[in-house]
PDB file of C-alpha atoms and ligand atoms in Angstrom:
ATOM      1  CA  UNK A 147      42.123  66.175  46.860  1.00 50.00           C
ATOM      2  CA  UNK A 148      42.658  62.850  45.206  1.00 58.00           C
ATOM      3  CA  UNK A 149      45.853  62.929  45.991  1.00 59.00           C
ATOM      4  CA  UNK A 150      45.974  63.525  49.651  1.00 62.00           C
ATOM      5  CA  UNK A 151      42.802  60.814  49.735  1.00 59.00           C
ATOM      6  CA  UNK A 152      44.915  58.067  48.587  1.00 58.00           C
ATOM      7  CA  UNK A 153      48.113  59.178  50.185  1.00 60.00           C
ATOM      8  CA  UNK A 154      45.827  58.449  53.530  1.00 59.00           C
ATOM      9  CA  UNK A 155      44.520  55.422  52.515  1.00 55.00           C
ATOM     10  CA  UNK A 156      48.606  54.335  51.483  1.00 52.00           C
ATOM     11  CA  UNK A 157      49.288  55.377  54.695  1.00 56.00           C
ATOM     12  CA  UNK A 158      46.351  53.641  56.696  1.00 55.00           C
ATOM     13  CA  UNK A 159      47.428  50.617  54.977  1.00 51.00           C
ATOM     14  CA  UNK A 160      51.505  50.996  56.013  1.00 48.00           C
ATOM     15  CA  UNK A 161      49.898  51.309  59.600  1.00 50.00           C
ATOM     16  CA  UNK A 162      47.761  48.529  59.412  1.00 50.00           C
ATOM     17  CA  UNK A 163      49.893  45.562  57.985  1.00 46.00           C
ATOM     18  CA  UNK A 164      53.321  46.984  57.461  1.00 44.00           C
ATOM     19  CA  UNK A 165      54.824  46.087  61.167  1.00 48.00           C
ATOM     20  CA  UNK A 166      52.917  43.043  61.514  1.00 64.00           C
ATOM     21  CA  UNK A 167      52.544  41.196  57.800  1.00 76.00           C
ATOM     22  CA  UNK A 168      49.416  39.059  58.946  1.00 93.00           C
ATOM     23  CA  UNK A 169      52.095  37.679  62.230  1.00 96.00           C
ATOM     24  CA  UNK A 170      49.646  38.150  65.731  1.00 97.00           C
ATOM     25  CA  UNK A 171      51.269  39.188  68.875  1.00 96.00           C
ATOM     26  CA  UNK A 172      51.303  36.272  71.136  1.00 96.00           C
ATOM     27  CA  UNK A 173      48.185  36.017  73.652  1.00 96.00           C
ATOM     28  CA  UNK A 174      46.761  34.379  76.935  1.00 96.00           C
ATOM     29  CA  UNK A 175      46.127  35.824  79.901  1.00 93.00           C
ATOM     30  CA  UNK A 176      44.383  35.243  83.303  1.00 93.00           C
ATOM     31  CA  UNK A 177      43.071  37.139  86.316  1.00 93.00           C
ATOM     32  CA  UNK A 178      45.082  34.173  88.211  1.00 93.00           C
ATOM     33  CA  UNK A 179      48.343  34.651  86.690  1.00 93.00           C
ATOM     34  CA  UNK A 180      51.382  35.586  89.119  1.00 91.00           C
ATOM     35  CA  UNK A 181      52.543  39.385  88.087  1.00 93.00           C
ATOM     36  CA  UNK A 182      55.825  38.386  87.950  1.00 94.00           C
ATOM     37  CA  UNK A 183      55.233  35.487  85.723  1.00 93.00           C
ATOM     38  CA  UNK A 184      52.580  38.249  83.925  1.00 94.00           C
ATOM     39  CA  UNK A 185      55.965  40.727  83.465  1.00 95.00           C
ATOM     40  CA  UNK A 186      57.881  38.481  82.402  1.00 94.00           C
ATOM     41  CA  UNK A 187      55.960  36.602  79.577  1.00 95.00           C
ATOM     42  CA  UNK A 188      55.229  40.333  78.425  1.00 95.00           C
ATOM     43  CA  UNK A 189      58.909  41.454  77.574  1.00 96.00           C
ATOM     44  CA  UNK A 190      59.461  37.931  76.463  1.00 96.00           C
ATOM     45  CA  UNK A 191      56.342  38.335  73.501  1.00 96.00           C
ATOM     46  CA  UNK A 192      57.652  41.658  72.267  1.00 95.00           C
ATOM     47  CA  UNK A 193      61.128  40.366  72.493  1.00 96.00           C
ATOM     48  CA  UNK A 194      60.381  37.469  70.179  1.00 96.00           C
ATOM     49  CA  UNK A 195      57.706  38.540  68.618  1.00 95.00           C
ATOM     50  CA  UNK A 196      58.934  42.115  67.263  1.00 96.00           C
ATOM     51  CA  UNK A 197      61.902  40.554  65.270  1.00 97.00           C
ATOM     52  CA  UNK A 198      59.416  38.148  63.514  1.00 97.00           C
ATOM     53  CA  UNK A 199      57.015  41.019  62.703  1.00 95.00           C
ATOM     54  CA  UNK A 200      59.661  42.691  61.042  1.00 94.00           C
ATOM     55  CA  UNK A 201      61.073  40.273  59.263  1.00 95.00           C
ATOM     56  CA  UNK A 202      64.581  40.312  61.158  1.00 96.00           C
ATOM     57  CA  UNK A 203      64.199  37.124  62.262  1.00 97.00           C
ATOM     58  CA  UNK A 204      62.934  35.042  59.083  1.00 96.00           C
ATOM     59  CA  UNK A 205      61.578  31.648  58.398  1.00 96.00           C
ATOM     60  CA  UNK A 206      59.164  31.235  61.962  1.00 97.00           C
ATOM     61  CA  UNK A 207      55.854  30.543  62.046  1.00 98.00           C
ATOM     62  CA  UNK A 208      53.955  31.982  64.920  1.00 98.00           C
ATOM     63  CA  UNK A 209      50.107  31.513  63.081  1.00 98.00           C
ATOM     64  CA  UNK A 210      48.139  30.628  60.504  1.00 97.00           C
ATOM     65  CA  UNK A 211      45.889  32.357  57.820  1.00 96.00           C
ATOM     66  CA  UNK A 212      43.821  35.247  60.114  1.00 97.00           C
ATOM     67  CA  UNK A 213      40.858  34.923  57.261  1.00 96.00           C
ATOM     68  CA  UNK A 214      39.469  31.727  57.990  1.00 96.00           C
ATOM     69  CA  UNK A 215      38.191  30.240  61.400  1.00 98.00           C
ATOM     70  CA  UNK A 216      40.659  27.261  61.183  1.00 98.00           C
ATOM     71  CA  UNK A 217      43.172  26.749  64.562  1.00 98.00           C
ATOM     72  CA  UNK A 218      45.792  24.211  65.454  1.00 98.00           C
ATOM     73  CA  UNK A 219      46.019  22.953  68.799  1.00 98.00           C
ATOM     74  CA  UNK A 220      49.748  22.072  69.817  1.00 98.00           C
ATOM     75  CA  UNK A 221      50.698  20.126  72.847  1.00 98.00           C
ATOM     76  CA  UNK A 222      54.782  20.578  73.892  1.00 98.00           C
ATOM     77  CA  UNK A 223      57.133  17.850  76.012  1.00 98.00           C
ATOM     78  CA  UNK A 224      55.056  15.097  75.510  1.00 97.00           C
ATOM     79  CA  UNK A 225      55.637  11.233  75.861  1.00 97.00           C
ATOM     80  CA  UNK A 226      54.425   9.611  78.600  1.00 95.00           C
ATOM     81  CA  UNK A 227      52.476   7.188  79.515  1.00 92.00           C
ATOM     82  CA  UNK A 228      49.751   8.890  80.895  1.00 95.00           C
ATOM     83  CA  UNK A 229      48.700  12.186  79.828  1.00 97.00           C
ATOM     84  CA  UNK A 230      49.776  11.711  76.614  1.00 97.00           C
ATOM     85  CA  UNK A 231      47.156   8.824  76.066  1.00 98.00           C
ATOM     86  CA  UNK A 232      44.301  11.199  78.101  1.00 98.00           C
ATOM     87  CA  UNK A 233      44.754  13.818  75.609  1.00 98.00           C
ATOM     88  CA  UNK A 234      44.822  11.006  72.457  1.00 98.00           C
ATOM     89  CA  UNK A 235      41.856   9.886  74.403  1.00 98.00           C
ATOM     90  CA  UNK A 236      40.377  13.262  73.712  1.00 98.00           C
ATOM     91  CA  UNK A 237      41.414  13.842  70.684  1.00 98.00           C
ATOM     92  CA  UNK A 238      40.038  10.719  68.980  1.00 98.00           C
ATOM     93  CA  UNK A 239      36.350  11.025  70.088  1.00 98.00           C
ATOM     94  CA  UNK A 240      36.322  14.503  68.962  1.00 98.00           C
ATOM     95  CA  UNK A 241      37.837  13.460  65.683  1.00 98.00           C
ATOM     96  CA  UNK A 242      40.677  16.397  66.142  1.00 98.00           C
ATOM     97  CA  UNK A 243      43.666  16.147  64.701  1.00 98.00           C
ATOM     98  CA  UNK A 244      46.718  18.283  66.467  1.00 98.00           C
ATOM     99  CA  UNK A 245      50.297  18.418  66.724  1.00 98.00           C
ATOM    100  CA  UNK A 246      52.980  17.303  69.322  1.00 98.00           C
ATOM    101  CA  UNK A 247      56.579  18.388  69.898  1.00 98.00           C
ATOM    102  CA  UNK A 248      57.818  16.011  71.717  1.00 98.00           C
ATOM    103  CA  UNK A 249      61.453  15.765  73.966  1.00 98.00           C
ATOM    104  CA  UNK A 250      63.969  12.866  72.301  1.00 98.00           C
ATOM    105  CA  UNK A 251      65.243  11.951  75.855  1.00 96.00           C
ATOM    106  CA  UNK A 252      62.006  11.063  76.873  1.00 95.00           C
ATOM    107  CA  UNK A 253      61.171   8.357  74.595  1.00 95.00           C
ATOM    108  CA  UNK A 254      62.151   5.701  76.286  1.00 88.00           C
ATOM    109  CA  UNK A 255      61.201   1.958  76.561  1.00 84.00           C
ATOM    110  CA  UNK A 256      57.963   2.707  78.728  1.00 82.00           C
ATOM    111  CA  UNK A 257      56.285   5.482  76.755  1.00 87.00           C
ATOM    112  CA  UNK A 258      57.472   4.565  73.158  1.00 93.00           C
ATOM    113  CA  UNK A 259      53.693   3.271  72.269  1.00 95.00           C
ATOM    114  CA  UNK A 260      52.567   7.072  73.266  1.00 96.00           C
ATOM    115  CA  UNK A 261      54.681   8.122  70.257  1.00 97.00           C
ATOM    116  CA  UNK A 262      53.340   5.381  67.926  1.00 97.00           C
ATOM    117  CA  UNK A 263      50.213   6.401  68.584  1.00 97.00           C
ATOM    118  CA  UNK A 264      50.223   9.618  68.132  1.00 98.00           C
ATOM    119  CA  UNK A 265      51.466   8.942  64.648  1.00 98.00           C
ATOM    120  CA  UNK A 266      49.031   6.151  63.836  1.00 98.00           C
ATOM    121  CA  UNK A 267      46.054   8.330  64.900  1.00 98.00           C
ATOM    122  CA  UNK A 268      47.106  11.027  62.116  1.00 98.00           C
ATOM    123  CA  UNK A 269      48.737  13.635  64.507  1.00 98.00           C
ATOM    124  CA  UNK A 270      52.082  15.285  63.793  1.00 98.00           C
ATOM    125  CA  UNK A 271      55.198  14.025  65.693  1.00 98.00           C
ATOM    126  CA  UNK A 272      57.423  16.841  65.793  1.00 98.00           C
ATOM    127  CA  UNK A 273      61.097  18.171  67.698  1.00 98.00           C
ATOM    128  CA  UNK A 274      61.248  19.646  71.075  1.00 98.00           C
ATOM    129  CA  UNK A 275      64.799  18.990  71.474  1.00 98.00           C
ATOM    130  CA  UNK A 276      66.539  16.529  72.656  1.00 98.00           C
ATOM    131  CA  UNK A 277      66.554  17.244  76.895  1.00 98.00           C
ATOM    132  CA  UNK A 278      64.206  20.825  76.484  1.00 98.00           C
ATOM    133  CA  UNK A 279      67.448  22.894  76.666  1.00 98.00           C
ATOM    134  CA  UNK A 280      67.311  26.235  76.437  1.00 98.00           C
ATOM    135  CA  UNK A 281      68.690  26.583  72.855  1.00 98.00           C
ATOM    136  CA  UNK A 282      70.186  30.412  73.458  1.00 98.00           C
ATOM    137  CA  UNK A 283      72.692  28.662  75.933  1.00 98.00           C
ATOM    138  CA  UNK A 284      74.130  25.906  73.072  1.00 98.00           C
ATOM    139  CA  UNK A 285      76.484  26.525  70.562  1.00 98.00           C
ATOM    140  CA  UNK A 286      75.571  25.827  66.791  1.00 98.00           C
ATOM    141  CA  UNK A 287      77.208  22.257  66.981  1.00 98.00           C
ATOM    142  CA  UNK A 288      74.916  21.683  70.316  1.00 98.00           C
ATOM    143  CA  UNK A 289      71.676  22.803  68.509  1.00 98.00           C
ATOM    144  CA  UNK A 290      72.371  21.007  65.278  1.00 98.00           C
ATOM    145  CA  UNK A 291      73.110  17.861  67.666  1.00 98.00           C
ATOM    146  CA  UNK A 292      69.431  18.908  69.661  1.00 98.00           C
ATOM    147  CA  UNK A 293      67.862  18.505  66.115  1.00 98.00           C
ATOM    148  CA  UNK A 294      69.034  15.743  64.683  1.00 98.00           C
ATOM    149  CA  UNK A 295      69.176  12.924  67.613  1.00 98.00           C
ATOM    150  CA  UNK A 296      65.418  14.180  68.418  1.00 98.00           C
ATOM    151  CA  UNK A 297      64.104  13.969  64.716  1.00 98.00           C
ATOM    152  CA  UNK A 298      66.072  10.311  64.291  1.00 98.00           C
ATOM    153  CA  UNK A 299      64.927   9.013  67.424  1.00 97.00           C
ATOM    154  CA  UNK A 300      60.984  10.500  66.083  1.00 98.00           C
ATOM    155  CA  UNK A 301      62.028   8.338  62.791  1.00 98.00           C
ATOM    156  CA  UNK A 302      62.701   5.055  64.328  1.00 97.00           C
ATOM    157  CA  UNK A 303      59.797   4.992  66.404  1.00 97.00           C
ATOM    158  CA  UNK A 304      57.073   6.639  63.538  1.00 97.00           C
ATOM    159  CA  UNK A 305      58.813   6.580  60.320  1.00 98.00           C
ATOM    160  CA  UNK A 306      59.022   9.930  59.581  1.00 98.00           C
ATOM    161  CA  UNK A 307      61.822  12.241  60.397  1.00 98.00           C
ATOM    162  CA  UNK A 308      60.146  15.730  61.463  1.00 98.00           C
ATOM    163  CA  UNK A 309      61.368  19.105  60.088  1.00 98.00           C
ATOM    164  CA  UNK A 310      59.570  21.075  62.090  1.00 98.00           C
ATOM    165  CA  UNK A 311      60.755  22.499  65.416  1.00 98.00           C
ATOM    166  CA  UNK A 312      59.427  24.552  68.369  1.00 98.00           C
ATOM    167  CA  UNK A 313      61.818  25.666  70.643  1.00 98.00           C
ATOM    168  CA  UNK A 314      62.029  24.966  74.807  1.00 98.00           C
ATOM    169  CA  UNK A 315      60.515  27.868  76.841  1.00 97.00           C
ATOM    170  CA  UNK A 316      60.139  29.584  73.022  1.00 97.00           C
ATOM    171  CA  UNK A 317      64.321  30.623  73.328  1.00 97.00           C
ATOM    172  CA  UNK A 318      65.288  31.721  70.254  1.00 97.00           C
ATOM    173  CA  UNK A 319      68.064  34.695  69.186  1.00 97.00           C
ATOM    174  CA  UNK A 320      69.364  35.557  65.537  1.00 97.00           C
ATOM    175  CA  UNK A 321      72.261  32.177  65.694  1.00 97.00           C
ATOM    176  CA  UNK A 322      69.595  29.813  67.294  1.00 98.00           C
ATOM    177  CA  UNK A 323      67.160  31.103  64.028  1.00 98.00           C
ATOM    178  CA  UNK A 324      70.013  31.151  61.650  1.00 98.00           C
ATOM    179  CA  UNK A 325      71.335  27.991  62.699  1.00 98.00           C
ATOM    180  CA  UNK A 326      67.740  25.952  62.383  1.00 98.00           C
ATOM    181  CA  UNK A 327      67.142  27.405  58.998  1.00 98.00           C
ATOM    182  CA  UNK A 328      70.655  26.427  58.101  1.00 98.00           C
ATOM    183  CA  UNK A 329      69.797  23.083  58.653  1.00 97.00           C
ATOM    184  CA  UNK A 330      66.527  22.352  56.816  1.00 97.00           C
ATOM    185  CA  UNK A 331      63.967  22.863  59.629  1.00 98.00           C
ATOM    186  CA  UNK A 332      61.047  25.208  60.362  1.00 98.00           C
ATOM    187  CA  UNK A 333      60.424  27.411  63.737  1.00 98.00           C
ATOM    188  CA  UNK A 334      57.136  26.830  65.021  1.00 98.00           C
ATOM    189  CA  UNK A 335      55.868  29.165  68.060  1.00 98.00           C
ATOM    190  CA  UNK A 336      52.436  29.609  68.686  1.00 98.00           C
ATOM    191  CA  UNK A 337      49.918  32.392  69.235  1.00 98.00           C
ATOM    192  CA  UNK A 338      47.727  31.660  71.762  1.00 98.00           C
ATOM    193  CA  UNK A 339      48.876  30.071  74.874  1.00 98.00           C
ATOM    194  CA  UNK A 340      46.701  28.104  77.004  1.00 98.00           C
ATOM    195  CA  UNK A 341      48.517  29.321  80.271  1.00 97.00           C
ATOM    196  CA  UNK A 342      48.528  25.586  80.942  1.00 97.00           C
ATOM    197  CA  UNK A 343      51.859  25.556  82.515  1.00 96.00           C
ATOM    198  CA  UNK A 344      51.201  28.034  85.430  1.00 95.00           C
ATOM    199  CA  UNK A 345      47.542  27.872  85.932  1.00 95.00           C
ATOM    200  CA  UNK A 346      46.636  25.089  87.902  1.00 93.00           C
ATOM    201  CA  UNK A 347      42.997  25.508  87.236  1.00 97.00           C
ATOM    202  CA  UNK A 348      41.769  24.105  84.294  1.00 98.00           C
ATOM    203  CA  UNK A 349      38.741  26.433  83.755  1.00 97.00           C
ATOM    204  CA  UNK A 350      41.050  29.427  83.787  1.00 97.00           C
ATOM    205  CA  UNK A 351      42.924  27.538  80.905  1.00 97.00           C
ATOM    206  CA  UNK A 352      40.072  26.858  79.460  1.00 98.00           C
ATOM    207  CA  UNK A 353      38.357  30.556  79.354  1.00 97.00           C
ATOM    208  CA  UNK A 354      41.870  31.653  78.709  1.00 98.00           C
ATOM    209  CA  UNK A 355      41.792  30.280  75.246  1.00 98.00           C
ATOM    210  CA  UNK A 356      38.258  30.819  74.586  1.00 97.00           C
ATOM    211  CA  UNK A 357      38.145  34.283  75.295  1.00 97.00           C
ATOM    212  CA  UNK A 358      41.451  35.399  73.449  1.00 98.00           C
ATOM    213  CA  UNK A 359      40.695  32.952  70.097  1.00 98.00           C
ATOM    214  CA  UNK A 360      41.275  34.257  66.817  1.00 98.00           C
ATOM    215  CA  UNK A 361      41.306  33.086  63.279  1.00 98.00           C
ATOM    216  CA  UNK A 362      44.359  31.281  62.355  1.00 98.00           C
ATOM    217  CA  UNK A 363      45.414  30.408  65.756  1.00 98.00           C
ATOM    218  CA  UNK A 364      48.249  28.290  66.769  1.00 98.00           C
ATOM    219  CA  UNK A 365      47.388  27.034  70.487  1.00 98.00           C
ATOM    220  CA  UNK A 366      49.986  25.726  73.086  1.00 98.00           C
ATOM    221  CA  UNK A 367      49.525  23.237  75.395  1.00 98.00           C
ATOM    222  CA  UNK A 368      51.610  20.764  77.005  1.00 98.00           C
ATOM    223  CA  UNK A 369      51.148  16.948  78.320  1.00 97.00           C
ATOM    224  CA  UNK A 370      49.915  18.252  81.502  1.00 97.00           C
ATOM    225  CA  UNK A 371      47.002  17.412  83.876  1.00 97.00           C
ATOM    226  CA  UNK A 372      45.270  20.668  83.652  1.00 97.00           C
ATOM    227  CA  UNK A 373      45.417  20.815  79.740  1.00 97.00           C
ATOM    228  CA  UNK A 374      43.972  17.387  80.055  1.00 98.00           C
ATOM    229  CA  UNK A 375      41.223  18.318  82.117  1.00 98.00           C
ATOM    230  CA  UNK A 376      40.661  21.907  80.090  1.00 98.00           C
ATOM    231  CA  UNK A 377      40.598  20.040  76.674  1.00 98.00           C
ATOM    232  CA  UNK A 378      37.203  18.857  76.353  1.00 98.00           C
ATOM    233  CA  UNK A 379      35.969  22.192  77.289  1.00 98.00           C
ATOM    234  CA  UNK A 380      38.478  24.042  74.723  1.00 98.00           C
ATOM    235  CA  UNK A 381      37.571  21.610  71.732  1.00 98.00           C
ATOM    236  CA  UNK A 382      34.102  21.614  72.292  1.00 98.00           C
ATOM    237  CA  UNK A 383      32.979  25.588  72.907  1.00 98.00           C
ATOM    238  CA  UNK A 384      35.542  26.189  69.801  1.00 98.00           C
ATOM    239  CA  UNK A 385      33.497  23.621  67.667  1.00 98.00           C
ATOM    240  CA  UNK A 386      30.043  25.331  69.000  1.00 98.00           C
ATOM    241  CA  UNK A 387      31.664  28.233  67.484  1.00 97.00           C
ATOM    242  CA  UNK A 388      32.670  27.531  64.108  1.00 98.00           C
ATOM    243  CA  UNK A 389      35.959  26.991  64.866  1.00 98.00           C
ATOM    244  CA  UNK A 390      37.897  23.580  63.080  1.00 98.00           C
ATOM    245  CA  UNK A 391      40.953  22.101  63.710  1.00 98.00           C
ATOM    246  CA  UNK A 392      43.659  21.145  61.946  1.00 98.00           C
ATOM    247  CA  UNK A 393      47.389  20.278  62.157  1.00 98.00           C
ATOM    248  CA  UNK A 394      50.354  23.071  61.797  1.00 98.00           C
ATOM    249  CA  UNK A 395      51.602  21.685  58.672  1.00 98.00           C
ATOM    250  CA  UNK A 396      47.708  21.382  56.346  1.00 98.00           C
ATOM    251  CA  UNK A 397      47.167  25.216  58.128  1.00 97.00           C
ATOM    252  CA  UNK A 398      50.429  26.425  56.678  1.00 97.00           C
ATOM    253  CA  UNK A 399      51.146  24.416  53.568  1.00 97.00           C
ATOM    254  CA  UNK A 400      54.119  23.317  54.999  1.00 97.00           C
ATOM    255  CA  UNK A 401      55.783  19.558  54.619  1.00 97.00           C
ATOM    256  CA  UNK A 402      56.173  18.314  58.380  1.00 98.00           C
ATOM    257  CA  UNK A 403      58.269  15.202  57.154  1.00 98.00           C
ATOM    258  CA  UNK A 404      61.563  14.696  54.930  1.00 97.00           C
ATOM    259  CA  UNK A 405      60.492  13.437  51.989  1.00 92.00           C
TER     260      UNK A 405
HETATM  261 ZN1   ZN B 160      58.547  22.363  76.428  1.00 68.96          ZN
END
């Protein structure tokens, strides 16, 4: 009897946290999302998501701990000039702290002050790439050349030469994986995302995130106008909650910068 009751609970367990080790399936959704777009972001979570789960693909981070009610918001492809500042804007009278991955090409002479602030405000200033390629198309020479012109670039203007990395349109295979671990930086993804790049309407992004929250939480969200006009709402029904926020590297112990 003993036996067969702790076999069960052994197996219960396998079930449970085996497949997954504490890594969420990616969510978002909307009622106003196209069901071709809806298809297509569906094959694309298992496809990327699976090999993490299972440890094939090793070294990514796709959330934090699932214990505590602690999130990250992330916003991708950011400088400019404009949204950029709305969301710092945003940011700084709710006293949140989040992280950007921001596109190397884009930092030019006009929106270099969006980078420097982002740093001097206490957010992370992190690599998108270097022209938001779609890093399953380059070679290894190509990605390792993505990397580095996009973190020096980040270093010039901040200081600090990022080692942390989410890829464009979240295009990753075994040699994109291999090769960024190979050279000394980290795979961020996300868990949640905001939808902010499809939905045009900023309360569906906004109940989007609200409804589909968990503990641990890595958000996406971009430079956008409907993430800036979703944020307020996002930051402040997630405080009214219990939720805090933090930046990717304090929620997974991880160092953001070369030392
Ligand atoms: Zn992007």
């Amino acid at each position: 009897m003993n036996t067969l009751f702790f076999s069960l609970i052994l197996l219960f367990q396998t079930l449970l946290f085996a497949d997954t080790n504490g890594i969420y399936d990616i969510r978002g959704s909307s009622k106003l999302l196209d069901t071709n777009i809806s298809q297509f972001l569906n094959k694309w979570r298992t496809d990327t998501i699976t090999p993490v789960q299972n440890g094939t693909y090793k070294n990514i981070i796709v959330n934090g701990d699932t214990t505590k009610k602690i999130i990250a918001l992330s916003f991708d492809d950011a400088p400019d000039e404009n949204n950029t500042h709305k969301i710092l804007d945003i940011l700084k009278k709710h006293d949140v702290k989040a992280s950007f991955f921001m596109i190397g090409s884009t930092m030019n002479d006009e929106n270099t002050t969006a980078v420097k602030r982002c740093s001097d405000e206490g957010h992370l200033v992190l690599n998108h790439s270097f022209n938001h390629a779609r890093f399953t198309n380059l070679n290894e020479t190509e990605i390792v050349a993505q990397l580095e012109l996009t973190s020096t670039r980040i270093q010039t203007l901040t200081g600090n030469y990022p080692l942390l990395f989410r890829p464009p349109y979240g295009s990753i295979n075994s040699q994109v994986v291999d090769t960024i671990n190979a050279s000394g930086s980290t795979i961020i993804l996300w868990s949640l995302d905001s939808l902010d790049w499809t939905l045009k309407d900023p309360y569906a992004v906004a109940n989007n995130v609200i409804s589909n929250v968990r503990n641990g939480d890595i958000i996406l969200m971009h430079r956008n106008p409907t993430s800036v006009a979703s944020l307020e709402m996002v930051i402040e029904t997630l405080h009214s909650i219990g939720y805090t926020f933090t930046t990717v590297d304090k929620m997974l112990g991880l160092t953001a910068y070369k030392q």
